[in-house]
mmCIF file of C-alpha atoms and ligand atoms in Angstrom:
data_model
loop_
_atom_site.group_PDB
_atom_site.id
_atom_site.type_symbol
_atom_site.label_atom_id
_atom_site.label_comp_id
_atom_site.label_asym_id
_atom_site.label_seq_id
_atom_site.Cartn_x
_atom_site.Cartn_y
_atom_site.Cartn_z
ATOM 1 C CA MET A 1093 0.000 0.000 0.000
ATOM 2 C CA ASN A 1094 1.175 3.525 -0.723
ATOM 3 C CA LYS A 1095 -0.126 4.885 2.591
ATOM 4 C CA LEU A 1096 1.918 5.733 5.658
ATOM 5 C CA SER A 1097 1.989 2.781 8.057
ATOM 6 C CA LEU A 1098 2.005 2.887 11.840
ATOM 7 C CA ARG A 1099 5.386 1.155 11.499
ATOM 8 C CA ASP A 1100 6.800 4.175 9.617
ATOM 9 C CA ILE A 1101 6.318 6.739 12.379
ATOM 10 C CA GLU A 1102 7.993 7.588 15.655
ATOM 11 C CA VAL A 1103 5.304 7.203 18.317
ATOM 12 C CA LYS A 1104 7.256 7.465 21.586
ATOM 13 C CA ASP A 1105 5.753 10.095 23.905
ATOM 14 C CA LYS A 1106 3.345 11.152 21.136
ATOM 15 C CA LYS A 1107 -0.408 11.409 21.585
ATOM 16 C CA VAL A 1108 -1.687 8.864 19.083
ATOM 17 C CA LEU A 1109 -5.419 8.788 18.407
ATOM 18 C CA VAL A 1110 -6.473 5.455 16.920
ATOM 19 C CA ARG A 1111 -9.870 5.019 15.265
ATOM 20 C CA VAL A 1112 -10.736 1.393 15.989
ATOM 21 C CA ASP A 1113 -13.827 -0.599 15.163
ATOM 22 C CA PHE A 1114 -15.208 -1.652 18.554
ATOM 23 C CA ASN A 1115 -18.725 -1.997 17.163
ATOM 24 C CA VAL A 1116 -19.297 -5.291 18.984
ATOM 25 C CA PRO A 1117 -22.645 -7.023 19.509
ATOM 26 C CA LEU A 1118 -24.149 -6.489 22.986
ATOM 27 C CA ASP A 1119 -27.029 -8.368 24.628
ATOM 28 C CA ASP A 1120 -29.914 -6.647 26.455
ATOM 29 C CA ASN A 1121 -27.778 -6.330 29.585
ATOM 30 C CA CYS A 1122 -24.876 -4.735 27.666
ATOM 31 C CA ASN A 1123 -22.722 -7.860 27.823
ATOM 32 C CA ILE A 1124 -20.432 -8.314 24.825
ATOM 33 C CA THR A 1125 -21.556 -11.448 22.971
ATOM 34 C CA ASP A 1126 -18.618 -11.538 20.516
ATOM 35 C CA ASP A 1127 -15.309 -9.725 21.115
ATOM 36 C CA THR A 1128 -13.702 -10.602 17.749
ATOM 37 C CA ARG A 1129 -13.401 -6.945 16.773
ATOM 38 C CA ILE A 1130 -11.678 -5.972 20.038
ATOM 39 C CA ARG A 1131 -9.178 -8.833 19.698
ATOM 40 C CA ALA A 1132 -8.539 -7.904 16.063
ATOM 41 C CA ALA A 1133 -7.415 -4.405 17.106
ATOM 42 C CA LEU A 1134 -4.939 -5.668 19.731
ATOM 43 C CA PRO A 1135 -1.775 -5.738 17.547
ATOM 44 C CA SER A 1136 -1.819 -1.951 16.929
ATOM 45 C CA ILE A 1137 -2.852 -1.243 20.521
ATOM 46 C CA LYS A 1138 -0.133 -3.428 22.051
ATOM 47 C CA TYR A 1139 2.490 -1.988 19.688
ATOM 48 C CA LEU A 1140 1.609 1.563 20.740
ATOM 49 C CA ILE A 1141 1.628 0.750 24.445
ATOM 50 C CA GLU A 1142 4.941 -1.130 24.176
ATOM 51 C CA ASN A 1143 6.469 1.733 22.201
ATOM 52 C CA LYS A 1144 5.417 4.236 24.874
ATOM 53 C CA ALA A 1145 2.867 6.224 22.943
ATOM 54 C CA LYS A 1146 0.081 8.077 24.747
ATOM 55 C CA LEU A 1147 -2.778 6.063 23.349
ATOM 56 C CA ILE A 1148 -6.257 7.475 22.707
ATOM 57 C CA LEU A 1149 -8.798 5.005 21.308
ATOM 58 C CA VAL A 1150 -11.996 6.058 19.617
ATOM 59 C CA SER A 1151 -14.866 4.069 18.077
ATOM 60 C CA HIS A 1152 -18.556 4.065 17.308
ATOM 61 C CA LEU A 1153 -20.963 1.453 18.661
ATOM 62 C CA GLY A 1154 -24.416 0.694 17.273
ATOM 63 C CA ARG A 1155 -26.756 3.330 15.901
ATOM 64 C CA PRO A 1156 -27.466 5.875 18.662
ATOM 65 C CA LYS A 1157 -28.562 8.415 16.014
ATOM 66 C CA GLY A 1158 -26.622 11.407 17.330
ATOM 67 C CA LYS A 1159 -27.843 11.151 20.950
ATOM 68 C CA VAL A 1160 -26.445 9.685 24.173
ATOM 69 C CA ASN A 1161 -27.853 6.182 24.596
ATOM 70 C CA GLU A 1162 -27.022 4.442 27.878
ATOM 71 C CA LYS A 1163 -27.194 1.031 26.165
ATOM 72 C CA MET A 1164 -24.543 2.025 23.624
ATOM 73 C CA ARG A 1165 -21.792 3.280 25.889
ATOM 74 C CA LEU A 1166 -18.309 1.862 25.330
ATOM 75 C CA THR A 1167 -17.943 1.060 29.052
ATOM 76 C CA PRO A 1168 -18.143 -2.753 28.633
ATOM 77 C CA VAL A 1169 -15.656 -2.509 25.763
ATOM 78 C CA GLY A 1170 -13.181 -0.642 27.981
ATOM 79 C CA ILE A 1171 -13.487 -3.338 30.657
ATOM 80 C CA ARG A 1172 -13.029 -6.167 28.136
ATOM 81 C CA LEU A 1173 -10.062 -4.417 26.515
ATOM 82 C CA GLY A 1174 -8.439 -3.949 29.915
ATOM 83 C CA GLU A 1175 -8.858 -7.685 30.603
ATOM 84 C CA LEU A 1176 -7.347 -8.642 27.246
ATOM 85 C CA LEU A 1177 -4.385 -6.286 27.672
ATOM 86 C CA GLY A 1178 -3.857 -6.838 31.373
ATOM 87 C CA VAL A 1179 -3.573 -3.069 31.890
ATOM 88 C CA LYS A 1180 -6.018 -0.462 33.077
ATOM 89 C CA VAL A 1181 -7.880 1.315 30.283
ATOM 90 C CA THR A 1182 -9.445 4.592 31.371
ATOM 91 C CA LYS A 1183 -12.830 5.128 29.729
ATOM 92 C CA LEU A 1184 -14.212 8.671 29.366
ATOM 93 C CA ASN A 1185 -17.835 9.726 28.929
ATOM 94 C CA ASP A 1186 -17.374 11.797 25.777
ATOM 95 C CA CYS A 1187 -15.066 11.953 22.768
ATOM 96 C CA VAL A 1188 -14.587 15.739 22.539
ATOM 97 C CA GLY A 1189 -14.748 18.742 24.902
ATOM 98 C CA SER A 1190 -12.802 20.275 27.752
ATOM 99 C CA GLU A 1191 -13.139 17.297 30.144
ATOM 100 C CA VAL A 1192 -11.677 15.000 27.495
ATOM 101 C CA GLU A 1193 -8.856 17.472 26.773
ATOM 102 C CA LYS A 1194 -7.963 17.589 30.483
ATOM 103 C CA GLU A 1195 -7.771 13.794 30.696
ATOM 104 C CA VAL A 1196 -5.706 13.566 27.512
ATOM 105 C CA ASP A 1197 -3.238 16.101 28.957
ATOM 106 C CA LYS A 1198 -2.766 13.859 31.988
ATOM 107 C CA LEU A 1199 -1.807 10.845 29.839
ATOM 108 C CA LYS A 1200 1.633 9.370 30.460
ATOM 109 C CA SER A 1201 3.635 7.451 27.867
ATOM 110 C CA GLY A 1202 2.350 3.876 27.683
ATOM 111 C CA ASP A 1203 -1.124 4.790 29.037
ATOM 112 C CA ALA A 1204 -4.341 3.928 27.215
ATOM 113 C CA LEU A 1205 -7.522 6.000 27.154
ATOM 114 C CA LEU A 1206 -10.827 5.020 25.551
ATOM 115 C CA LEU A 1207 -13.162 7.814 24.440
ATOM 116 C CA GLU A 1208 -16.956 7.503 24.317
ATOM 117 C CA ASN A 1209 -19.043 6.424 21.304
ATOM 118 C CA THR A 1210 -18.442 8.940 18.499
ATOM 119 C CA ARG A 1211 -21.988 8.504 17.224
ATOM 120 C CA PHE A 1212 -23.447 10.123 20.337
ATOM 121 C CA HIS A 1213 -22.678 13.230 18.234
ATOM 122 C CA LYS A 1214 -24.544 13.486 14.945
ATOM 123 C CA GLU A 1215 -21.513 15.384 13.610
ATOM 124 C CA ASP A 1216 -19.560 12.134 13.300
ATOM 125 C CA LYS A 1217 -21.732 10.702 10.529
ATOM 126 C CA GLU A 1218 -22.090 14.161 8.981
ATOM 127 C CA ASN A 1219 -18.293 14.374 8.695
ATOM 128 C CA ASP A 1220 -18.543 17.806 10.311
ATOM 129 C CA ALA A 1221 -15.314 19.817 10.006
ATOM 130 C CA ARG A 1222 -15.432 21.441 13.482
ATOM 131 C CA PHE A 1223 -16.109 18.126 15.171
ATOM 132 C CA SER A 1224 -13.277 16.515 13.179
ATOM 133 C CA GLN A 1225 -10.958 19.313 14.246
ATOM 134 C CA SER A 1226 -11.929 18.973 17.937
ATOM 135 C CA MET A 1227 -10.990 15.307 17.815
ATOM 136 C CA ALA A 1228 -7.810 15.995 15.836
ATOM 137 C CA ASN A 1229 -6.740 18.606 18.430
ATOM 138 C CA LEU A 1230 -6.463 15.835 21.012
ATOM 139 C CA ALA A 1231 -3.629 14.126 19.151
ATOM 140 C CA ASP A 1232 -0.247 14.476 17.430
ATOM 141 C CA ILE A 1233 -0.833 11.508 15.151
ATOM 142 C CA TYR A 1234 -3.982 9.866 13.788
ATOM 143 C CA VAL A 1235 -4.136 6.153 12.979
ATOM 144 C CA ASN A 1236 -7.070 4.504 11.241
ATOM 145 C CA ASP A 1237 -7.365 0.839 12.165
ATOM 146 C CA ALA A 1238 -11.146 0.601 11.730
ATOM 147 C CA PHE A 1239 -11.412 -1.475 8.584
ATOM 148 C CA GLY A 1240 -15.083 -2.225 9.310
ATOM 149 C CA THR A 1241 -15.935 1.478 8.934
ATOM 150 C CA ALA A 1242 -13.401 2.377 6.219
ATOM 151 C CA HIS A 1243 -16.169 2.525 3.598
ATOM 152 C CA ARG A 1244 -17.861 5.375 5.473
ATOM 153 C CA ALA A 1245 -16.729 9.014 5.140
ATOM 154 C CA HIS A 1246 -17.349 10.145 8.718
ATOM 155 C CA ALA A 1247 -15.539 12.668 10.943
ATOM 156 C CA SER A 1248 -13.706 9.957 12.895
ATOM 157 C CA THR A 1249 -12.678 8.023 9.761
ATOM 158 C CA VAL A 1250 -12.037 10.761 7.175
ATOM 159 C CA GLY A 1251 -12.576 14.346 8.445
ATOM 160 C CA ILE A 1252 -10.039 14.069 11.261
ATOM 161 C CA ALA A 1253 -7.247 13.085 8.840
ATOM 162 C CA MET A 1254 -7.428 16.570 7.283
ATOM 163 C CA PHE A 1255 -6.460 18.224 10.585
ATOM 164 C CA VAL A 1256 -3.383 16.215 11.612
ATOM 165 C CA ASP A 1257 0.173 16.205 10.237
ATOM 166 C CA LYS A 1258 0.302 12.459 9.962
ATOM 167 C CA ALA A 1259 -2.551 10.027 9.336
ATOM 168 C CA ALA A 1260 -1.340 6.444 9.218
ATOM 169 C CA CYS A 1261 -2.748 3.021 8.531
ATOM 170 C CA GLY A 1262 -3.015 0.600 11.473
ATOM 171 C CA PHE A 1263 -1.919 -3.047 11.486
ATOM 172 C CA LEU A 1264 -5.434 -4.501 11.251
ATOM 173 C CA MET A 1265 -6.263 -2.288 8.286
ATOM 174 C CA GLU A 1266 -3.060 -3.433 6.554
ATOM 175 C CA LYS A 1267 -3.773 -7.074 7.313
ATOM 176 C CA GLU A 1268 -7.324 -6.828 5.957
ATOM 177 C CA ILE A 1269 -6.214 -5.190 2.717
ATOM 178 C CA LYS A 1270 -3.444 -7.746 2.212
ATOM 179 C CA ALA A 1271 -5.858 -10.627 2.802
ATOM 180 C CA LEU A 1272 -8.420 -9.248 0.358
ATOM 181 C CA ASN A 1273 -5.782 -8.449 -2.273
ATOM 182 C CA LYS A 1274 -4.771 -12.094 -2.176
ATOM 183 C CA LEU A 1275 -8.260 -12.937 -3.457
ATOM 184 C CA THR A 1276 -7.990 -10.739 -6.509
ATOM 185 C CA GLU A 1277 -4.280 -10.930 -7.372
ATOM 186 C CA ASN A 1278 -3.700 -14.362 -8.886
ATOM 187 C CA PRO A 1279 -6.003 -16.403 -6.648
ATOM 188 C CA GLU A 1280 -5.321 -20.106 -6.727
ATOM 189 C CA LYS A 1281 -8.025 -21.868 -8.772
ATOM 190 C CA PRO A 1282 -10.706 -23.111 -8.474
ATOM 191 C CA PHE A 1283 -11.996 -19.939 -6.786
ATOM 192 C CA THR A 1284 -15.476 -20.177 -5.248
ATOM 193 C CA LEU A 1285 -17.591 -17.196 -4.238
ATOM 194 C CA ILE A 1286 -20.353 -17.902 -1.706
ATOM 195 C CA MET A 1287 -23.016 -15.236 -1.411
ATOM 196 C CA GLY A 1288 -25.847 -15.319 1.115
ATOM 197 C CA GLY A 1289 -27.693 -12.845 3.291
ATOM 198 C CA ALA A 1290 -30.580 -10.566 2.495
ATOM 199 C CA LYS A 1291 -29.317 -7.394 0.828
ATOM 200 C CA LEU A 1292 -28.639 -8.392 -2.766
ATOM 201 C CA ALA A 1293 -27.923 -4.815 -3.850
ATOM 202 C CA ASP A 1294 -24.808 -4.826 -1.608
ATOM 203 C CA LYS A 1295 -23.478 -8.011 -3.214
ATOM 204 C CA ILE A 1296 -24.146 -7.394 -6.914
ATOM 205 C CA PRO A 1297 -21.057 -5.173 -7.461
ATOM 206 C CA VAL A 1298 -18.788 -7.920 -6.046
ATOM 207 C CA MET A 1299 -20.393 -10.601 -8.207
ATOM 208 C CA GLU A 1300 -19.928 -8.383 -11.281
ATOM 209 C CA LYS A 1301 -16.348 -7.488 -10.412
ATOM 210 C CA LEU A 1302 -15.261 -11.060 -9.708
ATOM 211 C CA ILE A 1303 -16.872 -12.754 -12.721
ATOM 212 C CA ASP A 1304 -13.503 -13.023 -14.492
ATOM 213 C CA LYS A 1305 -11.701 -14.321 -11.400
ATOM 214 C CA ILE A 1306 -14.030 -16.991 -10.018
ATOM 215 C CA ASP A 1307 -14.892 -20.486 -11.241
ATOM 216 C CA THR A 1308 -17.981 -21.096 -9.147
ATOM 217 C CA MET A 1309 -20.624 -19.057 -7.350
ATOM 218 C CA LEU A 1310 -22.766 -20.692 -4.661
ATOM 219 C CA LEU A 1311 -25.911 -18.789 -3.716
ATOM 220 C CA GLY A 1312 -27.909 -19.155 -0.518
ATOM 221 C CA GLY A 1313 -30.017 -17.133 1.903
ATOM 222 C CA GLY A 1314 -32.423 -14.500 0.701
ATOM 223 C CA VAL A 1315 -30.238 -13.436 -2.243
ATOM 224 C CA ALA A 1316 -30.664 -16.856 -3.908
ATOM 225 C CA TYR A 1317 -34.387 -16.309 -4.453
ATOM 226 C CA THR A 1318 -33.953 -13.287 -6.699
ATOM 227 C CA PHE A 1319 -31.806 -15.494 -8.964
ATOM 228 C CA CYS A 1320 -34.408 -18.287 -8.774
ATOM 229 C CA LYS A 1321 -37.043 -15.736 -9.789
ATOM 230 C CA ALA A 1322 -34.806 -14.583 -12.651
ATOM 231 C CA LYS A 1323 -34.908 -18.203 -13.850
ATOM 232 C CA ASN A 1324 -38.725 -18.151 -13.596
ATOM 233 C CA TRP A 1325 -38.744 -20.699 -10.797
ATOM 234 C CA ILE A 1326 -41.528 -20.779 -8.239
ATOM 235 C CA ILE A 1327 -40.282 -19.246 -4.973
ATOM 236 C CA GLY A 1328 -43.532 -18.912 -3.000
ATOM 237 C CA ASP A 1329 -43.342 -15.991 -0.566
ATOM 238 C CA SER A 1330 -39.549 -16.079 -0.176
ATOM 239 C CA LEU A 1331 -37.558 -12.863 0.007
ATOM 240 C CA VAL A 1332 -37.097 -11.312 -3.404
ATOM 241 C CA ASP A 1333 -35.494 -8.072 -4.501
ATOM 242 C CA GLU A 1334 -37.838 -7.192 -7.375
ATOM 243 C CA VAL A 1335 -35.702 -4.330 -8.678
ATOM 244 C CA SER A 1336 -32.689 -6.624 -9.014
ATOM 245 C CA VAL A 1337 -34.348 -9.451 -10.967
ATOM 246 C CA GLU A 1338 -33.199 -8.025 -14.316
ATOM 247 C CA VAL A 1339 -29.641 -7.547 -13.019
ATOM 248 C CA ALA A 1340 -29.685 -11.127 -11.761
ATOM 249 C CA LYS A 1341 -30.631 -12.261 -15.282
ATOM 250 C CA GLU A 1342 -27.684 -10.299 -16.681
ATOM 251 C CA ILE A 1343 -25.315 -11.855 -14.138
ATOM 252 C CA ILE A 1344 -26.573 -15.330 -15.044
ATOM 253 C CA THR A 1345 -25.810 -14.634 -18.727
ATOM 254 C CA LYS A 1346 -22.421 -13.052 -18.033
ATOM 255 C CA MET A 1347 -21.395 -15.955 -15.807
ATOM 256 C CA ARG A 1348 -22.488 -18.465 -18.426
ATOM 257 C CA LYS A 1349 -20.310 -16.674 -21.016
ATOM 258 C CA ALA A 1350 -17.372 -16.554 -18.597
ATOM 259 C CA ARG A 1351 -17.895 -20.277 -17.850
ATOM 260 C CA VAL A 1352 -18.548 -19.619 -14.171
ATOM 261 C CA GLU A 1353 -20.674 -22.358 -12.611
ATOM 262 C CA LEU A 1354 -23.561 -20.621 -10.862
ATOM 263 C CA HIS A 1355 -25.367 -22.748 -8.271
ATOM 264 C CA THR A 1356 -28.692 -21.976 -6.655
ATOM 265 C CA PRO A 1357 -29.748 -24.327 -3.825
ATOM 266 C CA LEU A 1358 -31.057 -27.730 -4.988
ATOM 267 C CA ASP A 1359 -33.631 -27.681 -2.196
ATOM 268 C CA HIS A 1360 -35.004 -25.362 0.447
ATOM 269 C CA VAL A 1361 -36.266 -25.515 4.022
ATOM 270 C CA VAL A 1362 -39.519 -23.547 3.988
ATOM 271 C CA VAL A 1363 -41.998 -22.268 6.591
ATOM 272 C CA GLN A 1364 -45.333 -20.431 6.592
ATOM 273 C CA LYS A 1365 -44.223 -17.989 9.265
ATOM 274 C CA ILE A 1366 -40.730 -17.029 10.358
ATOM 275 C CA SER A 1367 -40.561 -18.237 13.956
ATOM 276 C CA GLU A 1368 -38.573 -20.844 15.898
ATOM 277 C CA ASP A 1369 -41.630 -23.068 16.392
ATOM 278 C CA ALA A 1370 -42.819 -22.949 12.771
ATOM 279 C CA GLN A 1371 -43.593 -26.201 10.958
ATOM 280 C CA THR A 1372 -40.919 -26.816 8.298
ATOM 281 C CA ILE A 1373 -40.953 -28.779 5.070
ATOM 282 C CA THR A 1374 -38.207 -29.270 2.503
ATOM 283 C CA THR A 1375 -39.045 -28.502 -1.119
ATOM 284 C CA GLU A 1376 -37.182 -29.045 -4.375
ATOM 285 C CA ARG A 1377 -35.721 -26.095 -6.241
ATOM 286 C CA GLY A 1378 -38.356 -24.158 -8.160
ATOM 287 C CA ALA A 1379 -41.209 -25.607 -6.165
ATOM 288 C CA VAL A 1380 -41.756 -23.456 -3.088
ATOM 289 C CA PRO A 1381 -45.561 -23.417 -2.616
ATOM 290 C CA ALA A 1382 -47.478 -20.134 -2.366
ATOM 291 C CA GLY A 1383 -47.590 -18.905 1.241
ATOM 292 C CA TRP A 1384 -44.281 -20.619 2.111
ATOM 293 C CA ILE A 1385 -40.965 -18.835 2.729
ATOM 294 C CA GLY A 1386 -37.455 -20.208 2.196
ATOM 295 C CA VAL A 1387 -35.453 -19.911 5.437
ATOM 296 C CA ASP A 1388 -32.494 -22.259 4.879
ATOM 297 C CA ILE A 1389 -30.857 -24.342 2.178
ATOM 298 C CA GLY A 1390 -31.939 -27.997 2.202
ATOM 299 C CA PRO A 1391 -29.882 -31.196 2.731
ATOM 300 C CA GLN A 1392 -29.186 -31.789 -0.975
ATOM 301 C CA ALA A 1393 -27.932 -28.221 -1.363
ATOM 302 C CA ILE A 1394 -25.736 -28.623 1.722
ATOM 303 C CA GLU A 1395 -24.186 -31.781 0.280
ATOM 304 C CA GLU A 1396 -23.560 -30.169 -3.100
ATOM 305 C CA TYR A 1397 -22.072 -27.016 -1.564
ATOM 306 C CA GLU A 1398 -19.826 -29.058 0.756
ATOM 307 C CA THR A 1399 -18.457 -30.875 -2.295
ATOM 308 C CA GLU A 1400 -17.871 -27.641 -4.226
ATOM 309 C CA ILE A 1401 -16.122 -26.024 -1.249
ATOM 310 C CA GLY A 1402 -14.011 -29.147 -0.773
ATOM 311 C CA LEU A 1403 -12.789 -28.898 -4.394
ATOM 312 C CA SER A 1404 -11.870 -25.203 -4.122
ATOM 313 C CA LYS A 1405 -8.455 -23.666 -3.565
ATOM 314 C CA THR A 1406 -9.770 -20.167 -2.828
ATOM 315 C CA VAL A 1407 -13.083 -19.256 -1.191
ATOM 316 C CA PHE A 1408 -14.703 -15.946 -0.261
ATOM 317 C CA TRP A 1409 -17.915 -16.137 1.766
ATOM 318 C CA ASN A 1410 -20.260 -13.294 2.673
ATOM 319 C CA GLY A 1411 -23.727 -13.671 4.199
ATOM 320 C CA PRO A 1412 -25.548 -16.539 5.932
ATOM 321 C CA VAL A 1413 -27.353 -19.050 3.690
ATOM 322 C CA GLY A 1414 -30.392 -19.049 5.986
ATOM 323 C CA ILE A 1415 -32.006 -17.117 8.809
ATOM 324 C CA PHE A 1416 -29.281 -18.498 11.036
ATOM 325 C CA GLU A 1417 -30.159 -16.286 14.009
ATOM 326 C CA MET A 1418 -32.839 -18.932 14.650
ATOM 327 C CA ASP A 1419 -31.095 -22.197 15.526
ATOM 328 C CA ARG A 1420 -33.520 -24.338 13.541
ATOM 329 C CA PHE A 1421 -32.636 -22.480 10.327
ATOM 330 C CA ALA A 1422 -28.880 -22.377 10.934
ATOM 331 C CA ASN A 1423 -27.994 -25.840 9.584
ATOM 332 C CA GLY A 1424 -26.943 -24.663 6.124
ATOM 333 C CA THR A 1425 -24.873 -21.765 7.440
ATOM 334 C CA ILE A 1426 -23.105 -23.908 10.048
ATOM 335 C CA ALA A 1427 -22.429 -26.563 7.373
ATOM 336 C CA ILE A 1428 -20.837 -23.946 5.085
ATOM 337 C CA ALA A 1429 -18.643 -22.705 7.948
ATOM 338 C CA LYS A 1430 -17.503 -26.263 8.703
ATOM 339 C CA ALA A 1431 -16.897 -27.067 5.020
ATOM 340 C CA LEU A 1432 -14.610 -24.039 4.759
ATOM 341 C CA ALA A 1433 -12.762 -25.127 7.901
ATOM 342 C CA ASN A 1434 -12.405 -28.706 6.649
ATOM 343 C CA ASN A 1435 -10.688 -27.599 3.443
ATOM 344 C CA GLU A 1436 -7.315 -26.904 5.000
ATOM 345 C CA ASP A 1437 -5.600 -26.646 1.584
ATOM 346 C CA ALA A 1438 -7.701 -23.698 0.511
ATOM 347 C CA TYR A 1439 -7.265 -19.995 1.161
ATOM 348 C CA THR A 1440 -10.563 -19.121 2.854
ATOM 349 C CA VAL A 1441 -11.847 -15.626 3.635
ATOM 350 C CA VAL A 1442 -15.047 -14.869 5.496
ATOM 351 C CA GLY A 1443 -16.488 -11.348 5.660
ATOM 352 C CA GLY A 1444 -19.312 -9.718 7.579
ATOM 353 C CA GLY A 1445 -20.700 -9.769 11.109
ATOM 354 C CA ASP A 1446 -23.181 -12.595 10.447
ATOM 355 C CA SER A 1447 -20.639 -14.868 8.805
ATOM 356 C CA ILE A 1448 -18.199 -14.200 11.665
ATOM 357 C CA ALA A 1449 -20.931 -15.116 14.144
ATOM 358 C CA ALA A 1450 -21.645 -18.304 12.162
ATOM 359 C CA VAL A 1451 -17.976 -19.309 12.093
ATOM 360 C CA ASN A 1452 -17.784 -18.742 15.853
ATOM 361 C CA LYS A 1453 -21.048 -20.624 16.433
ATOM 362 C CA ALA A 1454 -19.605 -23.557 14.473
ATOM 363 C CA GLY A 1455 -16.431 -23.317 16.594
ATOM 364 C CA VAL A 1456 -14.124 -23.211 13.565
ATOM 365 C CA ALA A 1457 -12.812 -19.627 13.558
ATOM 366 C CA ASP A 1458 -9.195 -20.773 13.948
ATOM 367 C CA LYS A 1459 -9.447 -22.895 10.785
ATOM 368 C CA ILE A 1460 -10.386 -20.011 8.476
ATOM 369 C CA SER A 1461 -7.457 -18.299 6.702
ATOM 370 C CA HIS A 1462 -8.805 -14.788 7.226
ATOM 371 C CA ILE A 1463 -11.892 -13.505 9.013
ATOM 372 C CA SER A 1464 -12.570 -9.975 7.879
ATOM 373 C CA THR A 1465 -13.927 -7.628 10.542
ATOM 374 C CA GLY A 1466 -15.699 -5.603 7.862
ATOM 375 C CA GLY A 1467 -18.751 -6.859 6.002
ATOM 376 C CA GLY A 1468 -19.713 -3.814 3.944
ATOM 377 C CA ALA A 1469 -16.096 -2.627 3.735
ATOM 378 C CA SER A 1470 -14.812 -5.963 2.400
ATOM 379 C CA LEU A 1471 -17.608 -6.076 -0.198
ATOM 380 C CA GLU A 1472 -16.872 -2.545 -1.381
ATOM 381 C CA TYR A 1473 -13.128 -3.159 -1.468
ATOM 382 C CA LEU A 1474 -13.534 -6.339 -3.505
ATOM 383 C CA ALA A 1475 -15.916 -4.485 -5.818
ATOM 384 C CA GLY A 1476 -13.018 -2.136 -6.587
ATOM 385 C CA VAL A 1477 -14.291 0.908 -4.677
ATOM 386 C CA GLU A 1478 -11.634 3.133 -3.112
ATOM 387 C CA LEU A 1479 -12.483 3.152 0.609
ATOM 388 C CA PRO A 1480 -12.640 6.776 1.882
ATOM 389 C CA GLY A 1481 -11.105 5.829 5.250
ATOM 390 C CA ILE A 1482 -7.977 4.618 3.432
ATOM 391 C CA ALA A 1483 -7.941 7.317 0.758
ATOM 392 C CA ALA A 1484 -7.798 10.005 3.504
ATOM 393 C CA LEU A 1485 -4.532 8.679 4.977
ATOM 394 C CA THR A 1486 -1.139 10.308 4.345
ATOM 395 C CA GLU A 1487 0.796 9.067 1.305
ATOM 396 C CA LYS A 1488 4.033 7.265 2.054
HETATM 397 P P1 LIG B 2261 -26.794 -9.438 4.745
HETATM 398 O O1 LIG B 2261 -26.508 -8.322 5.708
HETATM 399 O O2 LIG B 2261 -27.288 -8.957 3.429
HETATM 400 O O3 LIG B 2261 -25.622 -10.381 4.614
HETATM 401 O O4 LIG B 2261 -28.007 -10.253 5.369
HETATM 402 C C1 LIG B 2261 -27.918 -10.973 6.558
HETATM 403 C C2 LIG B 2261 -29.306 -11.413 6.942
HETATM 404 O O5 LIG B 2261 -29.839 -12.241 5.933
HETATM 405 C C3 LIG B 2261 -29.365 -12.233 8.210
HETATM 406 O O6 LIG B 2261 -29.965 -11.457 9.226
HETATM 407 C C4 LIG B 2261 -30.224 -13.430 7.831
HETATM 408 O O7 LIG B 2261 -31.232 -13.731 8.775
HETATM 409 C C5 LIG B 2261 -30.842 -12.992 6.536
HETATM 410 N N1 LIG B 2261 -31.261 -14.123 5.708
HETATM 411 C C6 LIG B 2261 -30.563 -15.232 5.416
HETATM 412 N N2 LIG B 2261 -31.296 -16.087 4.680
HETATM 413 C C7 LIG B 2261 -32.499 -15.511 4.494
HETATM 414 C C8 LIG B 2261 -33.690 -15.903 3.831
HETATM 415 N N3 LIG B 2261 -33.785 -17.073 3.214
HETATM 416 N N4 LIG B 2261 -34.741 -15.048 3.837
HETATM 417 C C9 LIG B 2261 -34.636 -13.864 4.483
HETATM 418 N N5 LIG B 2261 -33.548 -13.434 5.127
HETATM 419 C C10 LIG B 2261 -32.476 -14.245 5.133
#
């Protein structure tokens, strides 16, 4: 990368403000249910503490919509981070203002401070210049290590970089980019793309961009039904993105021309209402009865997808192949996670919060080559979009 790296700068005794992605899932009692994103940020954090920087960490959490929300404070994150580091992390109740400035001034080299959720201020998402400057004034150096938010042009990811002398790339950001580049620069073949989830519009650019790189595309989840509809199959009341049906037809044609094997599930688990206690039946492809909704891929599809994954040398997976939040509809998604883990010869990359959760639920996270902390960011990067959070950093 042609951007300044954290490795390139002298950090000793400097106030270094690091934008991390601590947007972790919390339960109703504000307990962290998955700390993957905190752990992923540890290399930059440990490096800065060991090299005697005065560390200031800043992140968003959830969608508080510009207002203080007691359920979205970073307090539990500060506690968890302290446990992981084995040092005390002081957590403040705001991310700008005179109180914060006073605390920052008290920082000693090697100390770590965690600021409050940036999105308690609407100015963060608005990329407000004054807010960016207030945050920038806290620090000598800015580091962006929040890959998961790098596709958003906010004050804490882009605006702030305009008001500091040096804006560098953190270790996690570098690792993510390297891992994703490996998918597009001479990937070992066969290369399989697995696309699931609900928001087809987010995935279309990646499918289009990767047509010439991949050998196989496996579809599951809600996004599969728009392709089934494009083939004039009967999908009952399953999720369909009507505006994308024509695009799906074009992708089918383009993939046929490029000799990409495009698989839709051979069978589906369907229900009449989406609830844990719903009666389920399994239907063949193209035969989902009216009033029934596809919620998972069926056993034949699982078997076929396991075989395809087993034959691959490179795999990128984004989006669950069923409504996996409900245990009864998680079989397909868990099977995909395990199939990726079982193919130890392949280079496997998983992106997105849901897929990370699925890999953790299956207990196979350590057998995946790279787990990307950014769902939207990894999709945009692979689609060839320049991520604003990276573009804003200082050139080498
Ligand atoms: P995305 O953010 O686009 O990757 O979508 C993730 C969401 O897709 C998850 O919350 C899943 O519950 C949902 N999903 C997966 N399969 C289906 C399906 N067959 N119908 C509706 N939603 C689905």
